[in-house]
Structures are given as structure tokens and as C-alpha cells.
CSV table of C-alpha atoms in Angstrom, one decimal:
chain,number,residue,atom,x,y,z
A,1,MET,CA,29.5,-24.1,24.7
A,2,ILE,CA,32.5,-21.9,25.5
A,3,LEU,CA,33.6,-19.5,22.8
A,4,GLU,CA,37.1,-18.0,23.2
A,5,GLY,CA,37.5,-14.3,22.2
A,6,VAL,CA,38.4,-10.9,23.4
A,7,LEU,CA,36.2,-8.6,25.5
A,8,THR,CA,36.4,-4.9,25.7
A,9,SER,CA,35.2,-2.9,28.7
A,10,ARG,CA,35.4,0.7,29.7
A,11,ASN,CA,37.8,1.6,32.6
A,12,ALA,CA,37.0,4.3,35.1
A,13,ASP,CA,39.2,6.7,33.3
A,14,GLU,CA,37.3,6.1,30.1
A,15,SER,CA,40.2,4.1,28.5
A,16,ILE,CA,39.4,0.7,27.0
A,17,ASN,CA,40.4,-2.6,28.8
A,18,VAL,CA,41.1,-5.4,26.3
A,19,ALA,CA,41.0,-8.9,27.9
A,20,PRO,CA,40.7,-12.5,26.6
A,21,MET,CA,37.5,-14.1,27.7
A,22,GLY,CA,35.8,-17.4,27.1
A,23,PRO,CA,32.1,-17.0,27.9
A,24,GLU,CA,29.5,-19.7,27.7
A,25,VAL,CA,27.2,-18.8,24.8
A,26,ASP,CA,24.2,-20.2,23.1
A,27,GLU,CA,24.5,-21.0,19.4
A,28,SER,CA,22.3,-18.1,18.3
A,29,MET,CA,24.6,-15.8,20.3
A,30,THR,CA,21.8,-14.0,22.1
A,31,TRP,CA,23.3,-14.3,25.6
A,32,LEU,CA,26.7,-14.7,27.3
A,33,ARG,CA,27.6,-16.2,30.6
A,34,LEU,CA,30.8,-14.5,31.7
A,35,ARG,CA,33.0,-15.8,34.6
A,36,PRO,CA,35.8,-13.2,35.3
A,37,PHE,CA,37.8,-13.3,38.4
A,38,GLN,CA,36.5,-10.7,40.9
A,39,THR,CA,40.0,-9.3,41.2
A,40,SER,CA,40.2,-8.5,37.5
A,41,HIS,CA,39.8,-5.1,35.8
A,42,THR,CA,37.2,-6.7,33.5
A,43,PHE,CA,35.0,-7.6,36.5
A,44,ALA,CA,35.4,-4.2,38.0
A,45,ASN,CA,34.5,-2.5,34.7
A,46,LEU,CA,31.5,-4.8,34.0
A,47,LEU,CA,30.2,-4.3,37.6
A,48,ARG,CA,30.4,-0.5,37.2
A,49,THR,CA,29.2,-0.1,33.6
A,50,ARG,CA,27.0,-3.2,33.2
A,51,CYS,CA,28.0,-3.5,29.5
A,52,GLY,CA,30.8,-4.5,27.2
A,53,VAL,CA,31.6,-5.9,23.8
A,54,PHE,CA,32.7,-9.5,23.1
A,55,HIS,CA,34.7,-10.1,19.9
A,56,VAL,CA,35.3,-13.2,17.8
A,57,THR,CA,38.8,-12.8,16.3
A,58,ASP,CA,41.5,-14.9,14.6
A,59,ASP,CA,44.3,-12.5,15.7
A,60,VAL,CA,46.1,-14.7,18.2
A,61,LEU,CA,48.9,-12.2,18.7
A,62,LEU,CA,46.3,-9.7,20.1
A,63,LEU,CA,44.8,-12.4,22.2
A,64,ALA,CA,48.2,-13.4,23.6
A,65,ARG,CA,49.3,-9.9,24.4
A,66,ALA,CA,45.9,-9.2,26.1
A,67,ALA,CA,46.2,-12.4,28.1
A,68,ILE,CA,49.5,-11.3,29.7
A,69,GLY,CA,48.7,-7.6,29.8
A,70,ARG,CA,51.3,-6.6,27.2
A,71,LEU,CA,49.5,-4.6,24.6
A,72,SER,CA,52.3,-2.4,23.4
A,73,SER,CA,49.9,0.0,21.9
A,74,PRO,CA,46.1,0.0,22.0
A,75,PRO,CA,44.4,-1.6,19.0
A,76,ALA,CA,42.2,0.4,16.7
A,77,PHE,CA,38.6,0.8,17.9
A,78,LEU,CA,35.2,1.7,16.5
A,79,PRO,CA,32.5,3.1,18.7
A,80,ALA,CA,29.8,0.7,19.9
A,81,GLU,CA,26.4,1.4,18.6
A,82,ARG,CA,24.0,0.6,21.4
A,83,ILE,CA,26.1,0.8,24.5
A,84,GLN,CA,28.9,2.9,25.9
A,85,GLY,CA,31.7,0.7,24.6
A,86,SER,CA,34.3,0.1,21.9
A,87,ILE,CA,34.6,-2.5,19.1
A,88,LEU,CA,37.9,-3.9,18.0
A,89,ALA,CA,38.3,-2.6,14.4
A,90,ASP,CA,40.0,-5.8,13.3
A,91,ALA,CA,37.6,-8.2,14.8
A,92,CYS,CA,35.7,-10.7,12.7
A,93,ARG,CA,32.4,-10.4,14.6
A,94,TRP,CA,31.3,-8.4,17.7
A,95,TYR,CA,28.5,-8.6,20.2
A,96,GLU,CA,27.5,-5.6,22.3
A,97,PHE,CA,26.0,-6.8,25.6
A,98,GLU,CA,24.3,-5.6,28.8
A,99,ILE,CA,24.6,-7.4,32.1
A,100,GLU,CA,21.3,-8.7,33.5
A,101,SER,CA,22.5,-10.4,36.6
A,102,ILE,CA,25.6,-10.8,38.7
A,103,ASP,CA,26.5,-13.6,41.2
A,104,GLU,CA,29.5,-12.7,43.4
A,105,SER,CA,29.3,-15.7,45.6
A,106,GLN,CA,32.5,-17.4,44.1
A,107,PRO,CA,36.0,-16.0,43.3
A,108,ARG,CA,35.0,-16.2,39.7
A,109,ALA,CA,31.8,-14.1,39.5
A,110,GLU,CA,29.1,-15.2,37.2
A,111,LEU,CA,27.5,-12.6,35.0
A,112,PHE,CA,24.6,-13.2,32.7
A,113,ALA,CA,24.5,-10.8,29.7
A,114,ARG,CA,22.0,-10.2,26.9
A,115,VAL,CA,23.4,-9.4,23.5
A,116,VAL,CA,21.8,-6.1,22.4
A,117,HIS,CA,23.5,-5.6,19.1
A,118,SER,CA,26.0,-7.4,16.9
A,119,GLY,CA,27.9,-7.1,13.6
A,120,ARG,CA,30.4,-8.5,11.3
A,121,LEU,CA,33.5,-6.7,10.1
A,122,ARG,CA,35.3,-9.4,8.1
A,123,ASP,CA,35.5,-13.1,7.4
A,124,PHE,CA,37.0,-15.4,10.0
A,125,PHE,CA,40.2,-16.7,8.5
A,126,GLY,CA,40.2,-19.8,10.7
A,127,PHE,CA,42.5,-21.4,13.1
A,128,HIS,CA,45.2,-23.8,12.0
A,129,ARG,CA,46.9,-26.0,14.5
A,130,ALA,CA,49.4,-23.3,15.5
A,131,ARG,CA,46.6,-20.8,16.3
A,132,HIS,CA,44.8,-23.4,18.4
A,133,ALA,CA,48.1,-24.0,20.3
A,134,VAL,CA,48.6,-20.3,20.9
A,135,LEU,CA,45.0,-20.0,22.1
A,136,GLU,CA,45.7,-22.8,24.6
A,137,ALA,CA,49.0,-21.3,25.7
A,138,ALA,CA,47.2,-17.9,26.3
A,139,ILE,CA,44.7,-19.7,28.5
A,140,LEU,CA,47.6,-21.3,30.4
A,141,ALA,CA,49.2,-17.9,30.9
A,142,THR,CA,46.1,-16.7,32.7
A,143,ARG,CA,46.2,-19.8,35.0
A,144,VAL,CA,49.8,-19.8,36.1
A,145,HIS,CA,48.7,-19.1,39.7
A,146,LEU,CA,46.4,-22.1,39.6
A,147,LEU,CA,48.5,-24.9,38.0
A,148,PRO,CA,51.7,-26.6,39.2
A,149,PRO,CA,54.8,-25.4,37.3
A,150,ARG,CA,55.6,-28.9,36.1
A,151,GLU,CA,52.2,-29.2,34.5
A,152,LEU,CA,52.5,-25.8,32.8
A,153,ILE,CA,55.9,-26.6,31.4
A,154,ALA,CA,54.8,-30.0,30.1
A,155,GLU,CA,51.7,-28.5,28.5
A,156,LEU,CA,53.7,-25.8,26.8
A,157,GLU,CA,56.1,-28.4,25.4
A,158,ARG,CA,53.2,-30.3,24.0
A,159,LEU,CA,51.8,-27.1,22.3
A,160,ARG,CA,55.2,-26.2,20.9
A,161,SER,CA,55.1,-29.0,18.2
A,162,PRO,CA,52.1,-27.6,16.2
A,163,VAL,CA,53.5,-24.1,16.4
A,164,GLU,CA,56.8,-25.3,15.0
A,165,LYS,CA,55.0,-27.2,12.2
A,166,THR,CA,52.3,-24.8,11.1
A,167,ALA,CA,52.9,-21.3,12.5
A,168,GLY,CA,53.3,-18.1,10.6
A,169,PRO,CA,55.3,-15.2,12.0
A,170,ARG,CA,52.5,-13.8,14.2
A,171,GLU,CA,51.8,-17.2,15.7
A,172,ARG,CA,55.5,-17.8,16.5
A,173,GLU,CA,55.8,-14.3,18.0
A,174,ALA,CA,52.6,-14.9,20.1
A,175,PHE,CA,53.8,-18.3,21.3
A,176,GLU,CA,57.3,-17.0,22.3
A,177,LEU,CA,55.7,-14.1,24.1
A,178,LEU,CA,53.5,-16.4,26.1
A,179,GLU,CA,56.3,-18.9,26.9
A,180,ALA,CA,58.5,-16.1,28.2
A,181,ALA,CA,55.6,-14.6,30.3
A,182,ILE,CA,54.7,-18.0,31.8
A,183,ALA,CA,58.4,-18.6,32.7
A,184,GLU,CA,58.7,-15.2,34.3
A,185,ARG,CA,55.5,-15.7,36.3
A,186,ILE,CA,56.5,-19.2,37.5
A,187,GLU,CA,59.9,-17.7,38.7
A,188,GLU,CA,58.1,-14.8,40.5
A,189,LEU,CA,55.7,-17.3,42.2
A,190,SER,CA,58.6,-19.6,43.3
A,191,GLU,CA,60.6,-16.6,44.7
A,192,SER,CA,57.6,-15.4,46.7
A,193,ALA,CA,56.8,-18.9,48.1
């Protein structure tokens, strides 16, 4: 199954990269199959360091900002315990991992990772319909270069309804942020075509 969350990896300058990631996982969470694009910072970091931390979180605003590269300030971190990495201090659960194999034969590399340590920081609040909609919109924001603009706009329109009906302030802010970023990216791509 694919579990959506946030991955932290260490940049070459020792700063922390925060990125949304949906790895394939087993139900016991003992391994992860990551598929980052080879052009991403996450892939470069994992290739260089061979480790990272995957987080389960219900903070869709953080996920949205990470998806579009607009973290206004870095979130709070705790040091990882078994790897050279960082844990999001507000995550629900975290999984430190080490990369065991890398397949670079496709544009999206395939990395198999073994979980070497995990922990729980707080209860998972849960996802109501608006949080699911924001999550889906964040995934769309990372796929603007792959999907036709008409399809992106139609999907955002479909996702707007649950946000309008069930969102709190953080979900509304996250959805608006993603809508604006997707519109900007569509315009940039149409101008460069």
C-alpha cells in the first residue's frame, strides 16, 4: 500500500530537506519503497547519504507547503536516533530508514529502504474530508508538469467542495496555497510552450 507523508533528508550543506512522499510500505512498516524523481533534491540526498526519516503527519498545511517548496520557515526538528537525520517535532509517527538498493533505470528511481528505528510523538488526529482533499491537491501540485491543465483545473474544482464544507483555517489556507501554486505553474508552462 502507499502511505502519504513527509520525508526529511539531509542536504549537502547539512540543512534539512522536507518533501512530501508516498512510499509503498508493508503493514508492519519494516520497509519502504521510495520512488522520487531523479531530478529532485530528495533523490540526490538519499543517493548521497543513504538514509532519511519518513513521517506520518496530519498537518496538511506543512504537507502543502513542502509540496510546492514554500516552507516560510523550517519546522522544528529533533535529532534522529540511529541515522544522521532529523525528525519533525510535530509528526505523529516517524521511521528512520537506511537505503538498501537503488534502481536508477527510470526517471523515477526506485529505492528500497529498511526501517532501522521508529517512534511515536503524538496521536494521529485523523483526516476529515477537507484534509483528504488538501492531500490530493498537494499530489496534483507535484504533477503539474505531467497532467493536462484542463484535467488539473477540473480536479481542483472537484476537491474544492469538501474543503468548503469541512475545512478549518489550516486546511483552507493549505488549499488556497495549492490552488495558487498550481495556477502559477500552469501559466509558466503555457508561456514556455
